[in-house]
Amino acid sequence: ITDPEFKLPAAVFIIFNIYTLVEYLLCGLSLREWWNNQRMAKIVSSTAWLFGLLAVLLKVFGVSETVFELTRKDDLEGAPTEAGKFIFDSSAIYVPATTLLFVNLAALALGLAKVAMEMEASAN
């Protein structure tokens, strides 16, 4: 953290997040809405990069060709009680994020089990 190479990207990251938060608040949106947007941006960008990489690899190896596919758009005239709810349907955009979630949960469980076994062994 004391390296000078770390300070500039960290400062840009912090300033950008403060700026977007202030913009949300000035538009009358809440902190929770800003936070939800930050989370969704991470999910969408990681999924887009993964699917983009897979598409390029498949095209390079001649397995598939680029295809433009029209998708169904949902009616934005939904009931006010449904505001803020996500429509998942058959979207594959959440598959990589869900996979990462389960991998992280498994790693956390294994790490906690290892710590518990080490504590038990040191107590004996």
Short mmCIF file of the N, C-alpha and C atoms (twelve columns), coordinates in Angstrom:
data_MODEL
# 
_entry.id   MODEL 
# 
loop_
_atom_site.group_PDB 
_atom_site.id 
_atom_site.type_symbol 
_atom_site.label_atom_id 
_atom_site.label_alt_id 
_atom_site.label_comp_id 
_atom_site.label_asym_id 
_atom_site.label_seq_id 
_atom_site.Cartn_x 
_atom_site.Cartn_y 
_atom_site.Cartn_z 
_atom_site.pdbx_PDB_model_num 
ATOM 1   N N  . ILE A 1   0.820   -1.193  0.000   1 
ATOM 2   C CA . ILE A 1   0.000   0.000   0.000   1 
ATOM 3   C C  . ILE A 1   0.865   1.258   0.000   1 
ATOM 4   N N  . THR A 2   2.072   1.147   0.431   1 
ATOM 5   C CA . THR A 2   2.937   2.334   0.461   1 
ATOM 6   C C  . THR A 2   3.625   2.580   -0.876  1 
ATOM 7   N N  . ASP A 3   3.529   1.647   -1.812  1 
ATOM 8   C CA . ASP A 3   4.153   1.835   -3.124  1 
ATOM 9   C C  . ASP A 3   3.479   2.979   -3.871  1 
ATOM 10  N N  . PRO A 4   4.272   3.825   -4.534  1 
ATOM 11  C CA . PRO A 4   3.669   4.937   -5.276  1 
ATOM 12  C C  . PRO A 4   2.815   4.474   -6.457  1 
ATOM 13  N N  . GLU A 5   3.113   3.295   -7.010  1 
ATOM 14  C CA . GLU A 5   2.329   2.781   -8.134  1 
ATOM 15  C C  . GLU A 5   0.905   2.436   -7.715  1 
ATOM 16  N N  . PHE A 6   0.694   2.234   -6.440  1 
ATOM 17  C CA . PHE A 6   -0.624  1.869   -5.933  1 
ATOM 18  C C  . PHE A 6   -1.487  3.095   -5.668  1 
ATOM 19  N N  . LYS A 7   -0.866  4.206   -5.365  1 
ATOM 20  C CA . LYS A 7   -1.610  5.388   -4.917  1 
ATOM 21  C C  . LYS A 7   -2.479  6.010   -6.009  1 
ATOM 22  N N  . LEU A 8   -1.979  6.129   -7.217  1 
ATOM 23  C CA . LEU A 8   -2.765  6.761   -8.283  1 
ATOM 24  C C  . LEU A 8   -4.009  5.945   -8.642  1 
ATOM 25  N N  . PRO A 9   -3.896  4.637   -8.922  1 
ATOM 26  C CA . PRO A 9   -5.124  3.876   -9.215  1 
ATOM 27  C C  . PRO A 9   -6.101  3.861   -8.037  1 
ATOM 28  N N  . ALA A 10  -5.572  3.801   -6.814  1 
ATOM 29  C CA . ALA A 10  -6.456  3.820   -5.646  1 
ATOM 30  C C  . ALA A 10  -7.181  5.155   -5.543  1 
ATOM 31  N N  . ALA A 11  -6.467  6.243   -5.798  1 
ATOM 32  C CA . ALA A 11  -7.089  7.569   -5.744  1 
ATOM 33  C C  . ALA A 11  -8.160  7.711   -6.823  1 
ATOM 34  N N  . VAL A 12  -7.875  7.240   -8.025  1 
ATOM 35  C CA . VAL A 12  -8.866  7.310   -9.113  1 
ATOM 36  C C  . VAL A 12  -10.101 6.493   -8.753  1 
ATOM 37  N N  . PHE A 13  -9.900  5.309   -8.201  1 
ATOM 38  C CA . PHE A 13  -11.008 4.445   -7.793  1 
ATOM 39  C C  . PHE A 13  -11.873 5.131   -6.737  1 
ATOM 40  N N  . ILE A 14  -11.238 5.688   -5.728  1 
ATOM 41  C CA . ILE A 14  -11.975 6.346   -4.644  1 
ATOM 42  C C  . ILE A 14  -12.716 7.577   -5.159  1 
ATOM 43  N N  . ILE A 15  -12.036 8.403   -5.934  1 
ATOM 44  C CA . ILE A 15  -12.664 9.621   -6.462  1 
ATOM 45  C C  . ILE A 15  -13.839 9.276   -7.373  1 
ATOM 46  N N  . PHE A 16  -13.676 8.265   -8.227  1 
ATOM 47  C CA . PHE A 16  -14.767 7.866   -9.123  1 
ATOM 48  C C  . PHE A 16  -15.985 7.413   -8.329  1 
ATOM 49  N N  . ASN A 17  -15.766 6.596   -7.296  1 
ATOM 50  C CA . ASN A 17  -16.893 6.106   -6.506  1 
ATOM 51  C C  . ASN A 17  -17.569 7.223   -5.724  1 
ATOM 52  N N  . ILE A 18  -16.793 8.151   -5.187  1 
ATOM 53  C CA . ILE A 18  -17.391 9.295   -4.495  1 
ATOM 54  C C  . ILE A 18  -18.192 10.139  -5.485  1 
ATOM 55  N N  . TYR A 19  -17.638 10.357  -6.669  1 
ATOM 56  C CA . TYR A 19  -18.321 11.146  -7.700  1 
ATOM 57  C C  . TYR A 19  -19.653 10.509  -8.091  1 
ATOM 58  N N  . THR A 20  -19.649 9.196   -8.348  1 
ATOM 59  C CA . THR A 20  -20.901 8.544   -8.750  1 
ATOM 60  C C  . THR A 20  -21.908 8.549   -7.611  1 
ATOM 61  N N  . LEU A 21  -21.449 8.404   -6.376  1 
ATOM 62  C CA . LEU A 21  -22.355 8.459   -5.231  1 
ATOM 63  C C  . LEU A 21  -22.993 9.842   -5.120  1 
ATOM 64  N N  . VAL A 22  -22.192 10.886  -5.260  1 
ATOM 65  C CA . VAL A 22  -22.724 12.252  -5.201  1 
ATOM 66  C C  . VAL A 22  -23.729 12.478  -6.327  1 
ATOM 67  N N  . GLU A 23  -23.435 11.976  -7.530  1 
ATOM 68  C CA . GLU A 23  -24.369 12.119  -8.651  1 
ATOM 69  C C  . GLU A 23  -25.695 11.430  -8.345  1 
ATOM 70  N N  . TYR A 24  -25.644 10.247  -7.772  1 
ATOM 71  C CA . TYR A 24  -26.870 9.539   -7.404  1 
ATOM 72  C C  . TYR A 24  -27.669 10.345  -6.394  1 
ATOM 73  N N  . LEU A 25  -26.986 10.849  -5.373  1 
ATOM 74  C CA . LEU A 25  -27.675 11.606  -4.332  1 
ATOM 75  C C  . LEU A 25  -28.267 12.901  -4.884  1 
ATOM 76  N N  . LEU A 26  -27.548 13.575  -5.786  1 
ATOM 77  C CA . LEU A 26  -28.064 14.807  -6.387  1 
ATOM 78  C C  . LEU A 26  -29.271 14.549  -7.286  1 
ATOM 79  N N  . CYS A 27  -29.358 13.357  -7.842  1 
ATOM 80  C CA . CYS A 27  -30.507 12.997  -8.685  1 
ATOM 81  C C  . CYS A 27  -31.699 12.532  -7.853  1 
ATOM 82  N N  . GLY A 28  -31.536 12.506  -6.540  1 
ATOM 83  C CA . GLY A 28  -32.625 12.097  -5.665  1 
ATOM 84  C C  . GLY A 28  -32.694 10.605  -5.422  1 
ATOM 85  N N  . LEU A 29  -31.666 9.885   -5.810  1 
ATOM 86  C CA . LEU A 29  -31.632 8.443   -5.582  1 
ATOM 87  C C  . LEU A 29  -30.967 8.160   -4.238  1 
ATOM 88  N N  . SER A 30  -31.168 6.975   -3.734  1 
ATOM 89  C CA . SER A 30  -30.661 6.644   -2.404  1 
ATOM 90  C C  . SER A 30  -29.297 5.961   -2.471  1 
ATOM 91  N N  . LEU A 31  -28.676 5.858   -1.318  1 
ATOM 92  C CA . LEU A 31  -27.402 5.157   -1.191  1 
ATOM 93  C C  . LEU A 31  -27.572 3.683   -1.560  1 
ATOM 94  N N  . ARG A 32  -28.703 3.115   -1.178  1 
ATOM 95  C CA . ARG A 32  -28.963 1.706   -1.503  1 
ATOM 96  C C  . ARG A 32  -29.056 1.489   -3.009  1 
ATOM 97  N N  . GLU A 33  -29.692 2.411   -3.720  1 
ATOM 98  C CA . GLU A 33  -29.783 2.294   -5.177  1 
ATOM 99  C C  . GLU A 33  -28.404 2.398   -5.817  1 
ATOM 100 N N  . TRP A 34  -27.573 3.280   -5.294  1 
ATOM 101 C CA . TRP A 34  -26.200 3.406   -5.796  1 
ATOM 102 C C  . TRP A 34  -25.447 2.097   -5.576  1 
ATOM 103 N N  . TRP A 35  -25.577 1.540   -4.368  1 
ATOM 104 C CA . TRP A 35  -24.875 0.298   -4.041  1 
ATOM 105 C C  . TRP A 35  -25.363 -0.847  -4.925  1 
ATOM 106 N N  . ASN A 36  -26.672 -0.951  -5.153  1 
ATOM 107 C CA . ASN A 36  -27.208 -1.996  -6.029  1 
ATOM 108 C C  . ASN A 36  -26.676 -1.844  -7.449  1 
ATOM 109 N N  . ASN A 37  -26.569 -0.610  -7.914  1 
ATOM 110 C CA . ASN A 37  -26.020 -0.376  -9.248  1 
ATOM 111 C C  . ASN A 37  -24.550 -0.795  -9.317  1 
ATOM 112 N N  . GLN A 38  -23.799 -0.539  -8.261  1 
ATOM 113 C CA . GLN A 38  -22.395 -0.950  -8.230  1 
ATOM 114 C C  . GLN A 38  -22.277 -2.472  -8.320  1 
ATOM 115 N N  . ARG A 39  -23.114 -3.172  -7.564  1 
ATOM 116 C CA . ARG A 39  -23.080 -4.636  -7.588  1 
ATOM 117 C C  . ARG A 39  -23.461 -5.176  -8.954  1 
ATOM 118 N N  . MET A 40  -24.528 -4.635  -9.542  1 
ATOM 119 C CA . MET A 40  -24.960 -5.112  -10.855 1 
ATOM 120 C C  . MET A 40  -23.922 -4.803  -11.925 1 
ATOM 121 N N  . ALA A 41  -23.234 -3.675  -11.793 1 
ATOM 122 C CA . ALA A 41  -22.185 -3.344  -12.763 1 
ATOM 123 C C  . ALA A 41  -21.072 -4.378  -12.711 1 
ATOM 124 N N  . LYS A 42  -20.725 -4.850  -11.522 1 
ATOM 125 C CA . LYS A 42  -19.689 -5.880  -11.391 1 
ATOM 126 C C  . LYS A 42  -20.150 -7.192  -12.020 1 
ATOM 127 N N  . ILE A 43  -21.393 -7.565  -11.760 1 
ATOM 128 C CA . ILE A 43  -21.924 -8.813  -12.314 1 
ATOM 129 C C  . ILE A 43  -21.979 -8.748  -13.835 1 
ATOM 130 N N  . VAL A 44  -22.517 -7.668  -14.367 1 
ATOM 131 C CA . VAL A 44  -22.673 -7.538  -15.815 1 
ATOM 132 C C  . VAL A 44  -21.321 -7.477  -16.510 1 
ATOM 133 N N  . SER A 45  -20.380 -6.713  -15.940 1 
ATOM 134 C CA . SER A 45  -19.079 -6.591  -16.607 1 
ATOM 135 C C  . SER A 45  -18.292 -7.896  -16.557 1 
ATOM 136 N N  . SER A 46  -18.322 -8.600  -15.420 1 
ATOM 137 C CA . SER A 46  -17.586 -9.868  -15.358 1 
ATOM 138 C C  . SER A 46  -18.207 -10.897 -16.292 1 
ATOM 139 N N  . THR A 47  -19.522 -10.909 -16.395 1 
ATOM 140 C CA . THR A 47  -20.197 -11.831 -17.296 1 
ATOM 141 C C  . THR A 47  -19.911 -11.486 -18.751 1 
ATOM 142 N N  . ALA A 48  -19.937 -10.205 -19.072 1 
ATOM 143 C CA . ALA A 48  -19.678 -9.790  -20.455 1 
ATOM 144 C C  . ALA A 48  -18.263 -10.162 -20.877 1 
ATOM 145 N N  . TRP A 49  -17.296 -9.949  -19.989 1 
ATOM 146 C CA . TRP A 49  -15.909 -10.310 -20.319 1 
ATOM 147 C C  . TRP A 49  -15.775 -11.818 -20.525 1 
ATOM 148 N N  . LEU A 50  -16.411 -12.597 -19.662 1 
ATOM 149 C CA . LEU A 50  -16.321 -14.051 -19.789 1 
ATOM 150 C C  . LEU A 50  -16.972 -14.530 -21.083 1 
ATOM 151 N N  . PHE A 51  -18.184 -14.061 -21.372 1 
ATOM 152 C CA . PHE A 51  -18.859 -14.474 -22.597 1 
ATOM 153 C C  . PHE A 51  -18.119 -13.974 -23.832 1 
ATOM 154 N N  . GLY A 52  -17.552 -12.781 -23.755 1 
ATOM 155 C CA . GLY A 52  -16.759 -12.255 -24.868 1 
ATOM 156 C C  . GLY A 52  -15.532 -13.103 -25.127 1 
ATOM 157 N N  . LEU A 53  -14.845 -13.496 -24.059 1 
ATOM 158 C CA . LEU A 53  -13.668 -14.355 -24.195 1 
ATOM 159 C C  . LEU A 53  -14.047 -15.696 -24.818 1 
ATOM 160 N N  . LEU A 54  -15.132 -16.285 -24.337 1 
ATOM 161 C CA . LEU A 54  -15.571 -17.566 -24.898 1 
ATOM 162 C C  . LEU A 54  -15.942 -17.429 -26.374 1 
ATOM 163 N N  . ALA A 55  -16.619 -16.344 -26.737 1 
ATOM 164 C CA . ALA A 55  -17.001 -16.133 -28.137 1 
ATOM 165 C C  . ALA A 55  -15.775 -15.990 -29.027 1 
ATOM 166 N N  . VAL A 56  -14.773 -15.250 -28.561 1 
ATOM 167 C CA . VAL A 56  -13.548 -15.067 -29.349 1 
ATOM 168 C C  . VAL A 56  -12.811 -16.390 -29.497 1 
ATOM 169 N N  . LEU A 57  -12.690 -17.148 -28.407 1 
ATOM 170 C CA . LEU A 57  -11.995 -18.436 -28.483 1 
ATOM 171 C C  . LEU A 57  -12.706 -19.392 -29.440 1 
ATOM 172 N N  . LEU A 58  -14.033 -19.441 -29.358 1 
ATOM 173 C CA . LEU A 58  -14.777 -20.318 -30.262 1 
ATOM 174 C C  . LEU A 58  -14.630 -19.884 -31.713 1 
ATOM 175 N N  . LYS A 59  -14.591 -18.578 -31.961 1 
ATOM 176 C CA . LYS A 59  -14.426 -18.089 -33.325 1 
ATOM 177 C C  . LYS A 59  -13.015 -18.361 -33.834 1 
ATOM 178 N N  . VAL A 60  -12.004 -18.163 -32.970 1 
ATOM 179 C CA . VAL A 60  -10.613 -18.392 -33.379 1 
ATOM 180 C C  . VAL A 60  -10.397 -19.855 -33.748 1 
ATOM 181 N N  . PHE A 61  -10.996 -20.758 -32.983 1 
ATOM 182 C CA . PHE A 61  -10.829 -22.181 -33.263 1 
ATOM 183 C C  . PHE A 61  -11.812 -22.697 -34.306 1 
ATOM 184 N N  . GLY A 62  -12.634 -21.818 -34.860 1 
ATOM 185 C CA . GLY A 62  -13.544 -22.203 -35.933 1 
ATOM 186 C C  . GLY A 62  -14.738 -23.013 -35.489 1 
ATOM 187 N N  . VAL A 63  -15.040 -23.000 -34.201 1 
ATOM 188 C CA . VAL A 63  -16.166 -23.775 -33.699 1 
ATOM 189 C C  . VAL A 63  -17.489 -23.073 -33.983 1 
ATOM 190 N N  . SER A 64  -17.498 -21.754 -33.924 1 
ATOM 191 C CA . SER A 64  -18.741 -21.029 -34.172 1 
ATOM 192 C C  . SER A 64  -18.455 -19.742 -34.933 1 
ATOM 193 N N  . GLU A 65  -19.529 -19.144 -35.414 1 
ATOM 194 C CA . GLU A 65  -19.419 -17.868 -36.102 1 
ATOM 195 C C  . GLU A 65  -20.217 -16.827 -35.326 1 
ATOM 196 N N  . THR A 66  -19.874 -15.574 -35.535 1 
ATOM 197 C CA . THR A 66  -20.584 -14.499 -34.857 1 
ATOM 198 C C  . THR A 66  -22.020 -14.447 -35.345 1 
ATOM 199 N N  . VAL A 67  -22.949 -14.393 -34.398 1 
ATOM 200 C CA . VAL A 67  -24.372 -14.379 -34.720 1 
ATOM 201 C C  . VAL A 67  -25.022 -13.237 -33.946 1 
ATOM 202 N N  . PHE A 68  -25.854 -12.468 -34.640 1 
ATOM 203 C CA . PHE A 68  -26.632 -11.426 -33.976 1 
ATOM 204 C C  . PHE A 68  -27.974 -12.019 -33.616 1 
ATOM 205 N N  . GLU A 69  -28.326 -11.952 -32.333 1 
ATOM 206 C CA . GLU A 69  -29.553 -12.578 -31.870 1 
ATOM 207 C C  . GLU A 69  -30.456 -11.533 -31.220 1 
ATOM 208 N N  . LEU A 70  -31.698 -11.472 -31.684 1 
ATOM 209 C CA . LEU A 70  -32.673 -10.573 -31.072 1 
ATOM 210 C C  . LEU A 70  -33.214 -11.210 -29.810 1 
ATOM 211 N N  . THR A 71  -33.378 -10.408 -28.773 1 
ATOM 212 C CA . THR A 71  -33.896 -10.924 -27.509 1 
ATOM 213 C C  . THR A 71  -35.192 -10.215 -27.158 1 
ATOM 214 N N  . ARG A 72  -35.971 -10.859 -26.328 1 
ATOM 215 C CA . ARG A 72  -37.249 -10.321 -25.884 1 
ATOM 216 C C  . ARG A 72  -37.000 -9.199  -24.880 1 
ATOM 217 N N  . LYS A 73  -37.743 -8.117  -25.018 1 
ATOM 218 C CA . LYS A 73  -37.678 -7.009  -24.073 1 
ATOM 219 C C  . LYS A 73  -38.929 -7.056  -23.209 1 
ATOM 220 N N  . ASP A 74  -38.758 -6.815  -21.920 1 
ATOM 221 C CA . ASP A 74  -39.900 -6.839  -21.008 1 
ATOM 222 C C  . ASP A 74  -40.652 -5.522  -21.040 1 
ATOM 223 N N  . ASP A 75  -41.915 -5.598  -20.733 1 
ATOM 224 C CA . ASP A 75  -42.762 -4.407  -20.684 1 
ATOM 225 C C  . ASP A 75  -42.347 -3.559  -19.489 1 
ATOM 226 N N  . LEU A 76  -41.996 -2.316  -19.747 1 
ATOM 227 C CA . LEU A 76  -41.563 -1.427  -18.680 1 
ATOM 228 C C  . LEU A 76  -42.741 -0.775  -17.966 1 
ATOM 229 N N  . GLU A 77  -43.956 -1.093  -18.357 1 
ATOM 230 C CA . GLU A 77  -45.149 -0.506  -17.762 1 
ATOM 231 C C  . GLU A 77  -45.652 -1.365  -16.612 1 
ATOM 232 N N  . GLY A 78  -44.760 -2.009  -15.855 1 
ATOM 233 C CA . GLY A 78  -45.161 -2.897  -14.778 1 
ATOM 234 C C  . GLY A 78  -45.815 -2.159  -13.625 1 
ATOM 235 N N  . ALA A 79  -46.393 -2.910  -12.722 1 
ATOM 236 C CA . ALA A 79  -47.057 -2.329  -11.562 1 
ATOM 237 C C  . ALA A 79  -46.029 -1.655  -10.659 1 
ATOM 238 N N  . PRO A 80  -46.433 -0.596  -9.947  1 
ATOM 239 C CA . PRO A 80  -45.493 0.094   -9.056  1 
ATOM 240 C C  . PRO A 80  -44.961 -0.810  -7.948  1 
ATOM 241 N N  . THR A 81  -45.699 -1.862  -7.598  1 
ATOM 242 C CA . THR A 81  -45.224 -2.773  -6.560  1 
ATOM 243 C C  . THR A 81  -44.041 -3.594  -7.043  1 
ATOM 244 N N  . GLU A 82  -43.831 -3.670  -8.347  1 
ATOM 245 C CA . GLU A 82  -42.739 -4.450  -8.899  1 
ATOM 246 C C  . GLU A 82  -41.510 -3.609  -9.178  1 
ATOM 247 N N  . ALA A 83  -41.540 -2.347  -8.811  1 
ATOM 248 C CA . ALA A 83  -40.395 -1.469  -9.052  1 
ATOM 249 C C  . ALA A 83  -39.205 -1.960  -8.241  1 
ATOM 250 N N  . GLY A 84  -38.053 -2.019  -8.869  1 
ATOM 251 C CA . GLY A 84  -36.842 -2.453  -8.182  1 
ATOM 252 C C  . GLY A 84  -36.630 -3.951  -8.182  1 
ATOM 253 N N  . LYS A 85  -37.536 -4.712  -8.768  1 
ATOM 254 C CA . LYS A 85  -37.379 -6.164  -8.824  1 
ATOM 255 C C  . LYS A 85  -36.723 -6.551  -10.139 1 
ATOM 256 N N  . PHE A 86  -35.883 -7.568  -10.081 1 
ATOM 257 C CA . PHE A 86  -35.188 -8.039  -11.272 1 
ATOM 258 C C  . PHE A 86  -35.973 -9.176  -11.909 1 
ATOM 259 N N  . ILE A 87  -35.919 -9.260  -13.230 1 
ATOM 260 C CA . ILE A 87  -36.547 -10.347 -13.970 1 
ATOM 261 C C  . ILE A 87  -35.430 -11.261 -14.453 1 
ATOM 262 N N  . PHE A 88  -35.365 -12.466 -13.910 1 
ATOM 263 C CA . PHE A 88  -34.272 -13.370 -14.237 1 
ATOM 264 C C  . PHE A 88  -34.573 -14.203 -15.468 1 
ATOM 265 N N  . ASP A 89  -35.770 -14.741 -15.564 1 
ATOM 266 C CA . ASP A 89  -36.163 -15.604 -16.672 1 
ATOM 267 C C  . ASP A 89  -35.050 -16.595 -17.013 1 
ATOM 268 N N  . SER A 90  -34.668 -16.643 -18.279 1 
ATOM 269 C CA . SER A 90  -33.650 -17.611 -18.699 1 
ATOM 270 C C  . SER A 90  -32.337 -16.913 -19.026 1 
ATOM 271 N N  . SER A 91  -32.074 -15.799 -18.383 1 
ATOM 272 C CA . SER A 91  -30.864 -15.033 -18.663 1 
ATOM 273 C C  . SER A 91  -29.636 -15.768 -18.141 1 
ATOM 274 N N  . ALA A 92  -28.625 -15.868 -18.990 1 
ATOM 275 C CA . ALA A 92  -27.378 -16.531 -18.588 1 
ATOM 276 C C  . ALA A 92  -26.401 -15.562 -17.946 1 
ATOM 277 N N  . ILE A 93  -26.792 -14.321 -17.774 1 
ATOM 278 C CA . ILE A 93  -25.873 -13.312 -17.260 1 
ATOM 279 C C  . ILE A 93  -25.500 -13.579 -15.797 1 
ATOM 280 N N  . TYR A 94  -26.339 -14.300 -15.070 1 
ATOM 281 C CA . TYR A 94  -26.072 -14.553 -13.660 1 
ATOM 282 C C  . TYR A 94  -25.318 -15.856 -13.413 1 
ATOM 283 N N  . VAL A 95  -25.121 -16.655 -14.429 1 
ATOM 284 C CA . VAL A 95  -24.450 -17.948 -14.252 1 
ATOM 285 C C  . VAL A 95  -23.010 -17.783 -13.761 1 
ATOM 286 N N  . PRO A 96  -22.161 -16.971 -14.391 1 
ATOM 287 C CA . PRO A 96  -20.790 -16.824 -13.883 1 
ATOM 288 C C  . PRO A 96  -20.736 -16.242 -12.473 1 
ATOM 289 N N  . ALA A 97  -21.572 -15.254 -12.190 1 
ATOM 290 C CA . ALA A 97  -21.565 -14.655 -10.857 1 
ATOM 291 C C  . ALA A 97  -22.025 -15.660 -9.803  1 
ATOM 292 N N  . THR A 98  -23.039 -16.447 -10.129 1 
ATOM 293 C CA . THR A 98  -23.515 -17.462 -9.196  1 
ATOM 294 C C  . THR A 98  -22.462 -18.541 -8.990  1 
ATOM 295 N N  . THR A 99  -21.771 -18.916 -10.052 1 
ATOM 296 C CA . THR A 99  -20.692 -19.894 -9.938  1 
ATOM 297 C C  . THR A 99  -19.583 -19.366 -9.043  1 
ATOM 298 N N  . LEU A 100 -19.189 -18.109 -9.248  1 
ATOM 299 C CA . LEU A 100 -18.166 -17.503 -8.389  1 
ATOM 300 C C  . LEU A 100 -18.620 -17.459 -6.936  1 
ATOM 301 N N  . LEU A 101 -19.896 -17.175 -6.716  1 
ATOM 302 C CA . LEU A 101 -20.429 -17.154 -5.363  1 
ATOM 303 C C  . LEU A 101 -20.274 -18.515 -4.698  1 
ATOM 304 N N  . PHE A 102 -20.658 -19.584 -5.394  1 
ATOM 305 C CA . PHE A 102 -20.568 -20.914 -4.812  1 
ATOM 306 C C  . PHE A 102 -19.121 -21.357 -4.610  1 
ATOM 307 N N  . VAL A 103 -18.235 -20.991 -5.520  1 
ATOM 308 C CA . VAL A 103 -16.814 -21.312 -5.346  1 
ATOM 309 C C  . VAL A 103 -16.271 -20.603 -4.112  1 
ATOM 310 N N  . ASN A 104 -16.618 -19.328 -3.939  1 
ATOM 311 C CA . ASN A 104 -16.160 -18.585 -2.772  1 
ATOM 312 C C  . ASN A 104 -16.747 -19.137 -1.479  1 
ATOM 313 N N  . LEU A 105 -18.022 -19.522 -1.501  1 
ATOM 314 C CA . LEU A 105 -18.628 -20.111 -0.307  1 
ATOM 315 C C  . LEU A 105 -17.972 -21.444 0.049   1 
ATOM 316 N N  . ALA A 106 -17.657 -22.249 -0.952  1 
ATOM 317 C CA . ALA A 106 -16.977 -23.520 -0.696  1 
ATOM 318 C C  . ALA A 106 -15.582 -23.280 -0.131  1 
ATOM 319 N N  . ALA A 107 -14.858 -22.310 -0.685  1 
ATOM 320 C CA . ALA A 107 -13.525 -21.987 -0.175  1 
ATOM 321 C C  . ALA A 107 -13.600 -21.475 1.257   1 
ATOM 322 N N  . LEU A 108 -14.601 -20.660 1.558   1 
ATOM 323 C CA . LEU A 108 -14.779 -20.155 2.917   1 
ATOM 324 C C  . LEU A 108 -15.071 -21.296 3.881   1 
ATOM 325 N N  . ALA A 109 -15.951 -22.211 3.488   1 
ATOM 326 C CA . ALA A 109 -16.289 -23.347 4.344   1 
ATOM 327 C C  . ALA A 109 -15.072 -24.232 4.586   1 
ATOM 328 N N  . LEU A 110 -14.301 -24.502 3.533   1 
ATOM 329 C CA . LEU A 110 -13.097 -25.324 3.700   1 
ATOM 330 C C  . LEU A 110 -12.066 -24.618 4.567   1 
ATOM 331 N N  . GLY A 111 -11.907 -23.315 4.390   1 
ATOM 332 C CA . GLY A 111 -10.967 -22.554 5.210   1 
ATOM 333 C C  . GLY A 111 -11.363 -22.550 6.671   1 
ATOM 334 N N  . LEU A 112 -12.654 -22.354 6.943   1 
ATOM 335 C CA . LEU A 112 -13.124 -22.377 8.327   1 
ATOM 336 C C  . LEU A 112 -12.981 -23.764 8.940   1 
ATOM 337 N N  . ALA A 113 -13.223 -24.806 8.155   1 
ATOM 338 C CA . ALA A 113 -13.045 -26.170 8.657   1 
ATOM 339 C C  . ALA A 113 -11.585 -26.432 8.992   1 
ATOM 340 N N  . LYS A 114 -10.676 -25.949 8.156   1 
ATOM 341 C CA . LYS A 114 -9.244  -26.125 8.410   1 
ATOM 342 C C  . LYS A 114 -8.828  -25.392 9.680   1 
ATOM 343 N N  . VAL A 115 -9.312  -24.171 9.860   1 
ATOM 344 C CA . VAL A 115 -8.991  -23.407 11.069  1 
ATOM 345 C C  . VAL A 115 -9.537  -24.114 12.297  1 
ATOM 346 N N  . ALA A 116 -10.761 -24.634 12.209  1 
ATOM 347 C CA . ALA A 116 -11.360 -25.341 13.338  1 
ATOM 348 C C  . ALA A 116 -10.564 -26.592 13.685  1 
ATOM 349 N N  . MET A 117 -10.105 -27.338 12.675  1 
ATOM 350 C CA . MET A 117 -9.311  -28.544 12.936  1 
ATOM 351 C C  . MET A 117 -7.966  -28.187 13.548  1 
ATOM 352 N N  . GLU A 118 -7.340  -27.105 13.087  1 
ATOM 353 C CA . GLU A 118 -6.062  -26.684 13.653  1 
ATOM 354 C C  . GLU A 118 -6.221  -26.218 15.094  1 
ATOM 355 N N  . MET A 119 -7.317  -25.531 15.394  1 
ATOM 356 C CA . MET A 119 -7.561  -25.088 16.766  1 
ATOM 357 C C  . MET A 119 -7.812  -26.279 17.678  1 
ATOM 358 N N  . GLU A 120 -8.526  -27.279 17.160  1 
ATOM 359 C CA . GLU A 120 -8.796  -28.481 17.945  1 
ATOM 360 C C  . GLU A 120 -7.513  -29.260 18.192  1 
ATOM 361 N N  . ALA A 121 -6.655  -29.342 17.167  1 
ATOM 362 C CA . ALA A 121 -5.390  -30.067 17.310  1 
ATOM 363 C C  . ALA A 121 -4.462  -29.357 18.289  1 
ATOM 364 N N  . SER A 122 -4.443  -28.042 18.288  1 
ATOM 365 C CA . SER A 122 -3.565  -27.309 19.200  1 
ATOM 366 C C  . SER A 122 -4.094  -27.337 20.625  1 
ATOM 367 N N  . ALA A 123 -5.414  -27.532 20.797  1 
ATOM 368 C CA . ALA A 123 -5.993  -27.604 22.136  1 
ATOM 369 C C  . ALA A 123 -5.672  -28.939 22.795  1 
ATOM 370 N N  . ASN A 124 -5.434  -29.967 22.015  1 
ATOM 371 C CA . ASN A 124 -5.143  -31.307 22.564  1 
ATOM 372 C C  . ASN A 124 -3.713  -31.449 22.823  1 
# 
